[in-house]
Tab-separated table of C-alpha atoms and ligand atoms in Angstrom:
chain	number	residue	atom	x	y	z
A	1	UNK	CA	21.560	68.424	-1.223
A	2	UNK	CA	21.514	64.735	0.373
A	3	UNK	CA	20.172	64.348	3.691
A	4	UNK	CA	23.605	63.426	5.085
A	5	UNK	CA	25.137	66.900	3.614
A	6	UNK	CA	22.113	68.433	5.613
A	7	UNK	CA	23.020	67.274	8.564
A	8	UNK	CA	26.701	68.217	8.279
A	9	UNK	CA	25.929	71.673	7.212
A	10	UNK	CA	23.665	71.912	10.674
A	11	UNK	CA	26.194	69.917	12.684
A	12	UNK	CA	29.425	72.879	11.075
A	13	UNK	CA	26.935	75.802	11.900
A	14	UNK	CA	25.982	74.266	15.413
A	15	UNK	CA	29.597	74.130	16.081
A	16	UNK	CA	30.244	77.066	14.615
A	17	UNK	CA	28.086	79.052	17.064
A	18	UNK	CA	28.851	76.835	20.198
A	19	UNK	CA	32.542	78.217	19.549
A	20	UNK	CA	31.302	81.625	18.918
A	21	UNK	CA	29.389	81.855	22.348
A	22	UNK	CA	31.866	79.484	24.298
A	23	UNK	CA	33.351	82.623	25.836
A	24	UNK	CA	29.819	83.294	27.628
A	25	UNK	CA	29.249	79.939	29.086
A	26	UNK	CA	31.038	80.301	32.981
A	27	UNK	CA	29.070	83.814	32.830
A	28	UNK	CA	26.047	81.942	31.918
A	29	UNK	CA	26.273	79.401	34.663
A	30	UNK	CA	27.124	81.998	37.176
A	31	UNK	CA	24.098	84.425	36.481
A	32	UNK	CA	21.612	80.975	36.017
A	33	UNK	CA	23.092	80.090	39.643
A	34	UNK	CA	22.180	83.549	40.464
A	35	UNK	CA	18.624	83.707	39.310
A	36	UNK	CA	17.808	80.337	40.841
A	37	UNK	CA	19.314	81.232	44.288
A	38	UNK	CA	17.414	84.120	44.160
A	39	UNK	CA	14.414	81.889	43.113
A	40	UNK	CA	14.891	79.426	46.296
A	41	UNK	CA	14.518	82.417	48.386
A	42	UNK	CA	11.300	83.591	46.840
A	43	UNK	CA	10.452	80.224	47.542
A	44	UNK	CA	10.950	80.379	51.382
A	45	UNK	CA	10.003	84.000	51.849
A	46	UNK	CA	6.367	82.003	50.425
A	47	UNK	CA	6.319	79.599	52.769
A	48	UNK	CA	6.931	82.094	55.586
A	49	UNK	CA	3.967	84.224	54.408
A	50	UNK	CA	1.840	81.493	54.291
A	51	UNK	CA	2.632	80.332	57.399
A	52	UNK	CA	1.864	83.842	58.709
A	53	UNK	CA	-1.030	84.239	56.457
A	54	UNK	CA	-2.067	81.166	56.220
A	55	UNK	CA	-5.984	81.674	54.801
A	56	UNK	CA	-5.379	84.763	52.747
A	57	UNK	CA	-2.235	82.931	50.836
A	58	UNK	CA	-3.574	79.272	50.303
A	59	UNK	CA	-5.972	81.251	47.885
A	60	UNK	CA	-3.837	82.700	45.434
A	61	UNK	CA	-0.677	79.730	45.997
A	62	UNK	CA	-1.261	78.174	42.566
A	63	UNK	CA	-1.374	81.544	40.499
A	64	UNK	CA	1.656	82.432	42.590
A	65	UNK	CA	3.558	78.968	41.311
A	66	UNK	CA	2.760	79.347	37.724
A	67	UNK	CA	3.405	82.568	37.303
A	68	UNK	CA	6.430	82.809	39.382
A	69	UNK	CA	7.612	80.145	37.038
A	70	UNK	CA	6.958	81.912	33.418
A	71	UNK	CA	9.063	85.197	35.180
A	72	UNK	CA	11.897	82.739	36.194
A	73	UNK	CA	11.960	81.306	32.596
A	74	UNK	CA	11.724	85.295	31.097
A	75	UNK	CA	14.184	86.193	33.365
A	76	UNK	CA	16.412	83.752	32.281
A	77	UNK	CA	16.232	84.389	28.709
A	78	UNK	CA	16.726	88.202	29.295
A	79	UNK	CA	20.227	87.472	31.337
A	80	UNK	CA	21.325	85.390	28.499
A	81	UNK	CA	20.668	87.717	25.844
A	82	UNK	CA	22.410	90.320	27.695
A	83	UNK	CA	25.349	88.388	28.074
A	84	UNK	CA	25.646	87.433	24.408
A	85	UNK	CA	25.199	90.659	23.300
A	86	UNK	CA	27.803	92.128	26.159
A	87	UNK	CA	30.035	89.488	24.568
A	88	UNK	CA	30.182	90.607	21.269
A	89	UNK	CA	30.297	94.209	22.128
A	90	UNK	CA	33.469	93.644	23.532
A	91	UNK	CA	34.915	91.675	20.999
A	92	UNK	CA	33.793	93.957	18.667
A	93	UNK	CA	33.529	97.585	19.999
A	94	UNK	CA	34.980	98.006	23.082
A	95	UNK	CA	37.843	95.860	23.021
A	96	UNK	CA	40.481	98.695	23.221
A	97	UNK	CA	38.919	99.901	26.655
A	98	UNK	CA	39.801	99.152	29.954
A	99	UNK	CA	37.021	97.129	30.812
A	100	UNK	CA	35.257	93.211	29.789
A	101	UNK	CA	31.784	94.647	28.644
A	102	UNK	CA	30.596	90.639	28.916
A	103	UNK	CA	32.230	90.371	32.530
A	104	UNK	CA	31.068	93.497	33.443
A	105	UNK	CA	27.271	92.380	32.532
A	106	UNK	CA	27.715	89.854	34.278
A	107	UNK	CA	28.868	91.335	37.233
A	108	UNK	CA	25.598	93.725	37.149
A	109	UNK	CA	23.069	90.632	36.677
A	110	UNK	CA	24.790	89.031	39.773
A	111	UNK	CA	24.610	91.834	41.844
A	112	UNK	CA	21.249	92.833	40.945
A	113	UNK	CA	19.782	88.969	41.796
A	114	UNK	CA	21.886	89.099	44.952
A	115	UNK	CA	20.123	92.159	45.856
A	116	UNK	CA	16.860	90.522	45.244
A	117	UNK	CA	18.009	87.143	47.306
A	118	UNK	CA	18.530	89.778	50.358
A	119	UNK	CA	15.444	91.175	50.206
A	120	UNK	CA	13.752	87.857	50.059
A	121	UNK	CA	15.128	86.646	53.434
A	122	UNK	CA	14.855	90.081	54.915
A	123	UNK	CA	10.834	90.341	53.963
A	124	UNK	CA	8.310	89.075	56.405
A	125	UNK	CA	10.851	87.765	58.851
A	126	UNK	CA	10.767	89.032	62.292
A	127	UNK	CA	14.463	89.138	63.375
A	128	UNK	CA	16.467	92.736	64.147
A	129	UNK	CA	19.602	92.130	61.072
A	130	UNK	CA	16.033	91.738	58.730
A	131	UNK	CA	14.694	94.969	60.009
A	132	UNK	CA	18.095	96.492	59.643
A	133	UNK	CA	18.040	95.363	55.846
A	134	UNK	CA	13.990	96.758	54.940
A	135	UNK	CA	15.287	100.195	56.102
A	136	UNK	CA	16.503	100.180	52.548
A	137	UNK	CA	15.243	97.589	50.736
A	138	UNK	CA	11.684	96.452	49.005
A	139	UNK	CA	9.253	94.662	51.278
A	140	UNK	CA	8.227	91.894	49.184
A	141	UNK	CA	5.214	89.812	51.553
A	142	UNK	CA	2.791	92.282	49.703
A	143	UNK	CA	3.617	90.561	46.475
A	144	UNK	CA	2.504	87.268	48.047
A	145	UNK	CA	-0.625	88.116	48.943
A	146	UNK	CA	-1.999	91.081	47.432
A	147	UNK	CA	-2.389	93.273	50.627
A	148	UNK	CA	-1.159	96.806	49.542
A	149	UNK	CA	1.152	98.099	52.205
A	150	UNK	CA	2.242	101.324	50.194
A	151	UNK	CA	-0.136	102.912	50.739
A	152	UNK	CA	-0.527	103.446	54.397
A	153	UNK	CA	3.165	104.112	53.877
A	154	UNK	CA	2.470	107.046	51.930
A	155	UNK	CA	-0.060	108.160	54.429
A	156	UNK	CA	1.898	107.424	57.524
A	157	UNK	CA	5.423	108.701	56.247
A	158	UNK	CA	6.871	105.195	58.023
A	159	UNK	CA	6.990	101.962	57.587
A	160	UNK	CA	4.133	99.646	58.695
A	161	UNK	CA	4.829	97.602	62.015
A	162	UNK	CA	6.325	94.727	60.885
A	163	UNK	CA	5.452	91.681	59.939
A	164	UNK	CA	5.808	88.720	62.469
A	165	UNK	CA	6.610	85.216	61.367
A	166	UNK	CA	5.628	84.201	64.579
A	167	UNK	CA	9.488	83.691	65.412
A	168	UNK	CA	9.944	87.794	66.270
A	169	UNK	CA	8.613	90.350	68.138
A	170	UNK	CA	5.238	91.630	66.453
A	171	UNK	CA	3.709	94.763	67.801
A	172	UNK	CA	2.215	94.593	71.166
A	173	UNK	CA	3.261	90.760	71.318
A	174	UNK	CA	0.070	90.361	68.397
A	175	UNK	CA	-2.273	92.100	72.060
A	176	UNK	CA	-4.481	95.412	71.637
A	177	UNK	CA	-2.564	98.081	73.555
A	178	UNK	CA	-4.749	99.404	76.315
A	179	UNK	CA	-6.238	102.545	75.364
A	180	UNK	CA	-6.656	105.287	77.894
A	181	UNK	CA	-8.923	108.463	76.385
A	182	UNK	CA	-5.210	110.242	75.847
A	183	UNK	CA	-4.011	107.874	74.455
A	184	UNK	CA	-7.188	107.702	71.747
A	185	UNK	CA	-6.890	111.494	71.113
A	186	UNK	CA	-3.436	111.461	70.424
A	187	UNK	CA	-2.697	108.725	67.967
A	188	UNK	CA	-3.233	108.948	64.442
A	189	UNK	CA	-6.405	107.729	62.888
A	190	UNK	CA	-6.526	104.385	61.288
A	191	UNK	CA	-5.849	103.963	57.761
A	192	UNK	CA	-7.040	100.061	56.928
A	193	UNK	CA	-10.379	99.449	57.369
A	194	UNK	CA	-11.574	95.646	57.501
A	195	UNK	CA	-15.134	94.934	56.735
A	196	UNK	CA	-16.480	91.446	57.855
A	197	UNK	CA	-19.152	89.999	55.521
A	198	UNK	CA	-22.294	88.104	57.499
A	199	UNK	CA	-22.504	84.493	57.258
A	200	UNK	CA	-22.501	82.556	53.778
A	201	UNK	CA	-25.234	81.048	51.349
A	202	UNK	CA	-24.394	77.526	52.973
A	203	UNK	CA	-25.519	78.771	56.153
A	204	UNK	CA	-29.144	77.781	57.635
A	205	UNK	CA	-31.666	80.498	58.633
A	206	UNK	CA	-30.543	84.113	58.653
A	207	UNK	CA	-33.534	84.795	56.133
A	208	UNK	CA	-36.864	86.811	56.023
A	209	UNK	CA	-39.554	84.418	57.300
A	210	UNK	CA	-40.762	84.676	53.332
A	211	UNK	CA	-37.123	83.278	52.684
A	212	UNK	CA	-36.706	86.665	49.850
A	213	UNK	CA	-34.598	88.501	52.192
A	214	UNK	CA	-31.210	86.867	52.883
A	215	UNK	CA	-28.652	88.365	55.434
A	216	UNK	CA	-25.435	86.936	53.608
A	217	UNK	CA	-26.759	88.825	50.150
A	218	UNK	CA	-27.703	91.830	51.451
A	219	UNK	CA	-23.902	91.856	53.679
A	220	UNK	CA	-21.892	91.480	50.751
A	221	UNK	CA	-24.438	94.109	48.863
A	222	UNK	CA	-23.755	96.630	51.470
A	223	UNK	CA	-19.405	95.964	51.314
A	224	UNK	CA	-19.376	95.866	47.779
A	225	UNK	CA	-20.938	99.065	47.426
A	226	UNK	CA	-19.186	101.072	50.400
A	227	UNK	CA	-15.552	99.394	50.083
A	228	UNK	CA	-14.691	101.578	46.631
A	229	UNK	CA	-16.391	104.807	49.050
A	230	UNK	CA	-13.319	103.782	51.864
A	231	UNK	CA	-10.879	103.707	48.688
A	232	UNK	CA	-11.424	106.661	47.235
A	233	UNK	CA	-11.461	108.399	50.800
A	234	UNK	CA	-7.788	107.475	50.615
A	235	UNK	CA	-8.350	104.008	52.503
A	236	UNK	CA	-6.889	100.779	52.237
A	237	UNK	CA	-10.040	98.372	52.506
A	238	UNK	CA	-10.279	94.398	53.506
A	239	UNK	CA	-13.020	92.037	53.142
A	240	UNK	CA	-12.382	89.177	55.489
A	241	UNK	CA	-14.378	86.852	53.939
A	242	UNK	CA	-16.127	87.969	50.390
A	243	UNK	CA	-17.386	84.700	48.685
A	244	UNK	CA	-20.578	83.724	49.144
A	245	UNK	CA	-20.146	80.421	50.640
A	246	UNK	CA	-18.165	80.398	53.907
A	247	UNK	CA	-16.021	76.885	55.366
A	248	UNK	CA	-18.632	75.352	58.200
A	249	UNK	CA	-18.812	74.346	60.523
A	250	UNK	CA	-19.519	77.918	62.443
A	251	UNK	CA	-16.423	77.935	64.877
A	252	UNK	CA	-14.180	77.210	61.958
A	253	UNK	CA	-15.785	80.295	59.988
A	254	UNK	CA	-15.294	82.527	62.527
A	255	UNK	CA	-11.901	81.491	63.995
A	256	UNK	CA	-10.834	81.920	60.244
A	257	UNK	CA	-12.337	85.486	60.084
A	258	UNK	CA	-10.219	86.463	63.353
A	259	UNK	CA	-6.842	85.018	62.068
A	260	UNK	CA	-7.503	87.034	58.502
A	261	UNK	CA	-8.350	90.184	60.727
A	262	UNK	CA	-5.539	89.645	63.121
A	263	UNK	CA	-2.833	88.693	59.756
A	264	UNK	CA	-3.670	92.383	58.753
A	265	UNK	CA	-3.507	93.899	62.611
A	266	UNK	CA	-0.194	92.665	62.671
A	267	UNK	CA	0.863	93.877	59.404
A	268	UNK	CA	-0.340	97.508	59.767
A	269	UNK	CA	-0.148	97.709	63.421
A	270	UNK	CA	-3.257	97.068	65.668
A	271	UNK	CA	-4.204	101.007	65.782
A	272	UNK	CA	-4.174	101.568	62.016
A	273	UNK	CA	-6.921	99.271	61.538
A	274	UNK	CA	-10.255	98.888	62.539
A	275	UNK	CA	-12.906	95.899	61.607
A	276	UNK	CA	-16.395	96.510	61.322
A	277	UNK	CA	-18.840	93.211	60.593
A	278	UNK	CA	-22.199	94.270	58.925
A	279	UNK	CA	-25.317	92.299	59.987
A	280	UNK	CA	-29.376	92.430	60.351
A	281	UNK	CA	-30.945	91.676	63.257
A	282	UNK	CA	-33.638	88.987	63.884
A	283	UNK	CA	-35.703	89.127	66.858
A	284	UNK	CA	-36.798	85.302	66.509
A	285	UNK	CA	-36.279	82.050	64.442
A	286	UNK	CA	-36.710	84.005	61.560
A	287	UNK	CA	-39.863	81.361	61.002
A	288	UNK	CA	-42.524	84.378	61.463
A	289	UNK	CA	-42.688	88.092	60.961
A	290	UNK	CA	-42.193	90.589	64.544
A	291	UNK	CA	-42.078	93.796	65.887
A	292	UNK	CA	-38.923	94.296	66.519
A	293	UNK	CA	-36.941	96.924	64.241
A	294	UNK	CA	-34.207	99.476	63.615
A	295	UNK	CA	-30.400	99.870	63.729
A	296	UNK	CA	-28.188	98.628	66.508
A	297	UNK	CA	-24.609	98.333	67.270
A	298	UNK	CA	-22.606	95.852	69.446
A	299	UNK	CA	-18.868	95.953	70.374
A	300	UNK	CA	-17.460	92.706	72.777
A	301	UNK	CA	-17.283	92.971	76.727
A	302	UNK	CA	-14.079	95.160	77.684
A	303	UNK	CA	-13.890	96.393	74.599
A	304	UNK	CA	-11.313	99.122	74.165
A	305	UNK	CA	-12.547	102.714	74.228
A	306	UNK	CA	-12.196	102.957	70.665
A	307	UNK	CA	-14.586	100.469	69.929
A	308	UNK	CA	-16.630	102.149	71.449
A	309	UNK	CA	-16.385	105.315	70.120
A	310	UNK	CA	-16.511	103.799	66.747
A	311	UNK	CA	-19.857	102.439	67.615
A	312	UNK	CA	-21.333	105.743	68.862
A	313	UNK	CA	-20.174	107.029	65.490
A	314	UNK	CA	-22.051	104.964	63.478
A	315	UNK	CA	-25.304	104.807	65.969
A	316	UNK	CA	-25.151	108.605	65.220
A	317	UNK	CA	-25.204	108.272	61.551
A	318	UNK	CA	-28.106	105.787	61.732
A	319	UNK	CA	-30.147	108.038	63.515
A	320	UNK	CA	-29.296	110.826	61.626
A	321	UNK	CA	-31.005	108.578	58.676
A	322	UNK	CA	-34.197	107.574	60.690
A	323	UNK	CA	-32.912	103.784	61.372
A	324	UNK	CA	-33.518	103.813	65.011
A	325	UNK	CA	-36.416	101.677	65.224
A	326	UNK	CA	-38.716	100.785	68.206
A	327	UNK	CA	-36.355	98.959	70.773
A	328	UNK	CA	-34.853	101.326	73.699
A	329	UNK	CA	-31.045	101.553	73.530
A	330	UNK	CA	-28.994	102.073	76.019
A	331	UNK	CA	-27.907	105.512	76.742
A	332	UNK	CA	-23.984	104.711	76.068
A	333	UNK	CA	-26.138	104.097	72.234
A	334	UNK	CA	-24.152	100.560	71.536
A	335	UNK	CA	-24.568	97.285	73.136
A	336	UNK	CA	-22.113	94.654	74.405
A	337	UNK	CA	-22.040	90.961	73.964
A	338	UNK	CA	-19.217	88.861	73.323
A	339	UNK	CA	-19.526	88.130	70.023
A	340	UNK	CA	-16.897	86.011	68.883
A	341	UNK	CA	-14.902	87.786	65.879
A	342	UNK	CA	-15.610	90.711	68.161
A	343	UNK	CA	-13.660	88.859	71.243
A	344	UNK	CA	-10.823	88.079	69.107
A	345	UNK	CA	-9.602	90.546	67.130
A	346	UNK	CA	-6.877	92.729	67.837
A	347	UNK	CA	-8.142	95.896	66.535
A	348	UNK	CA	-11.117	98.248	67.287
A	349	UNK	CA	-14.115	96.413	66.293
A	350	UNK	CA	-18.011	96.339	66.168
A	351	UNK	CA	-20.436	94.731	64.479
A	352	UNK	CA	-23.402	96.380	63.164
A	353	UNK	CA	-27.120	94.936	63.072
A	354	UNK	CA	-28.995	96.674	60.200
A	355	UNK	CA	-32.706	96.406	61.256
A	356	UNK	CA	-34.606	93.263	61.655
A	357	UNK	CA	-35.117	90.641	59.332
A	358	UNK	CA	-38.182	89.203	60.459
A	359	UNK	CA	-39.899	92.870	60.305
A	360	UNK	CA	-41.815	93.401	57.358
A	361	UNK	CA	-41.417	97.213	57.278
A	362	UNK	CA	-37.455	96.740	57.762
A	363	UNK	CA	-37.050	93.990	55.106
A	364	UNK	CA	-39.340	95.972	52.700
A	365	UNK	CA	-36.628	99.048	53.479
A	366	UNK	CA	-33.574	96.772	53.060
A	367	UNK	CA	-34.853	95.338	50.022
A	368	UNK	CA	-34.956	99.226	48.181
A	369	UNK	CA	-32.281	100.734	46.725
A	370	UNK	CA	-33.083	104.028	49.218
A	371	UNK	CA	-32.459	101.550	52.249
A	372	UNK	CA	-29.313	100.038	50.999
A	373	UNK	CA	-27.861	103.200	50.456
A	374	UNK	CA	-29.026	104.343	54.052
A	375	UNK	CA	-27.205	101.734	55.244
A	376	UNK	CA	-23.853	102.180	53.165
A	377	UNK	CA	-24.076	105.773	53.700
A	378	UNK	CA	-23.929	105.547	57.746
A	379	UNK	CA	-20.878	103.014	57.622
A	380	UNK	CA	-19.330	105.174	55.216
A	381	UNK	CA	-20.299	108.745	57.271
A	382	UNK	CA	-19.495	106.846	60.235
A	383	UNK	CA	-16.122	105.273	59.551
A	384	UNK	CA	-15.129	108.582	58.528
A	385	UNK	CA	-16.257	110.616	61.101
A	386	UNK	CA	-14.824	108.674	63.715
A	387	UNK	CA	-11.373	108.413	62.268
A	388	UNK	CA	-10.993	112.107	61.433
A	389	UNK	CA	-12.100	112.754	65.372
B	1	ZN	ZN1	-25.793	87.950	61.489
């Protein structure tokens, strides 16, 4: 065979099978326009959870993109398949029915990416018709950025408060309701439990005056041990900020803590979640060794009376392990200072100061494996105990 018979042989079969499938094309089109409309929507519903979200999605945008694309493409392939096969089924099996087995596939894919397109606009948007529409349909802001919101579904029996983009009406206008002691009784116990790492590796001081001890490594010890404890208690578990190195400088960090605390307050509703940041104490520069020692517990100035019963919970469980130490506490057993991602957060929170860093004794008891699991045994006993109260 001469090349130029070649290329007429491909030419008559490429011909051939354009002909053949010519039937499918304005189905083709239709379903493509279909899957891409329904693409532009994922596209906005990203931007709006970003804008919401705007820390926790910036993380994970690029893994979104790329694979959002490959699904698009798969997607894509899978309609057309469908259709071609739909098309030859009717021309070749069910052509004496009533019905067009290719229109009729077509007519499924459209409806089904239609669907989709609705739920796209009617996730993470704040407006009453979108509201109307997630009483039956998928919320899909979990799938751009990772926060599990079935499961305080399943724990709740409703749907979590939704879901501000800043345009509607999120719960409590995004403020902690007031909490009178009835009202504390009555409501049901959290389900989402942040945990707020200390510091970062970048950050000056927070050290044993020997420099062995560091506060940011023994934080994100402590969380990475007792957030799988909270999970398999049935809890959905945060970590605002888990890497080792935080952004500086300070009032950046901790304004970025508040909005990733607050993101998830509004998501789950201010009284399903509490936030508790783990710390040790230093009674100086951290330049020389002390006296001072033990476990204490702060919540912010007007804090709400959960807080502060939060805090009494886990003061209890620290002196139930022998973590008191030598400084007098007051007799409500927390203290109050206005600690900034204490301040500004919209749940209950407290932040915890595990002993002292610049006391030898403590640091030697941090440093063990019996201390650290002191300490991630009274956040865990004390979490719990306060939300089953
Ligand atoms: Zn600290």
């Amino acid at each position: 065979m001469n090349t130029e018979r070649f290329y007429q042989l491909i030419f008559s079969v490429g011909s051939a099978v354009v002909t053949a499938l010519s039937p499918t094309l304005p189905y083709i089109m239709l379903c493509t326009a279909a899957v891409l409309m329904d693409c532009w929507t994922a596209w906005q519903l990203d931007k709006r959870v970003r804008k919401a979200y705007p820390e926790k999605t910036s993380k994970n945008s690029g893994k979104f993109k790329s694979s959002h694309f490959g699904s698009v493409l798969i997607t894509l392939l899978q309609v057309y398949m469908l259709l071609i096969f739909a098309h030859f089924l009717h021309i070749y099996v069910t052509e004496s029915l009533p019905f067009n087995a290719l229109k009729l596939a077509a007519g499924l894919v459209i409806g089904w990416q239609l669907w989709s397109c609705l739920e796209n606009i009617s996730s993470c948007n704040g407006a009453k018709w979108a509201q109307i529409l997630q009483q039956v349909m998928v919320d899909k802001t979990e799938r751009h950025f990772d926060i599990d919101l079935s499961a305080l579904r399943e724990l709740s029996g409703r749907r979590p408060d939704h879901l501000g983009d800043g345009k509607g009406t999120p719960m409590n206008n995004g403020r902690p309701r007031p909490s009178t002691l009835m009202d504390i009784q009555s409501k049901p116990a959290a389900r989402v439990v942040i945990l707020g790492t200390a510091h970062g590796s970048n950050v000056p001081g927070k050290r044993s005056p020997d420099g062995k001890f560091r506060e940011y490594r023994f934080s994100r010890e402590v969380i990475s041990a007792l957030k799988p404890k909270l999970e398999a208690k049935g809890f959905t578990v945060f970590v605002d900020m888990p890497a080792d190195e935080v952004p500086s400088p300070q009032a950046k960090e901790l304004s970025l803590r508040c909005k990733y605390v607050n993101g998830i307050c509004k998501t789950f509703g201010n009284d399903n979640c509490i936030y508790v940041s783990i710390h040790v104490n230093a009674a100086g520069s951290e330049s020389k060794w002390l006296n001072a020692s033990g476990f204490s517990v702060f919540v912010c100035n007007n804090c709400s009376a959960a807080s502060k019963r939060l805090a009494q919970s886990l003061y209890a469980e620290a002196a139930a392990r022998g973590l008191q130490g030598n400084r007098s506490v007051p007799t409500c057993r927390y203290w109050s200072a206005n600690f900034y991602v204490l301040r500004n957060t919209d749940c209950p929170a407290v932040l915890t100061e595990n002993l002292f860093m610049d006391n030898r004794a403590d640091v030697e008891l941090l440093s063990s494996d019996e201390g650290k699991a002191k300490v991630v045994d009274l956040h865990l006993q004390g979490i719990l105990k306060f939300l089953k109260a």
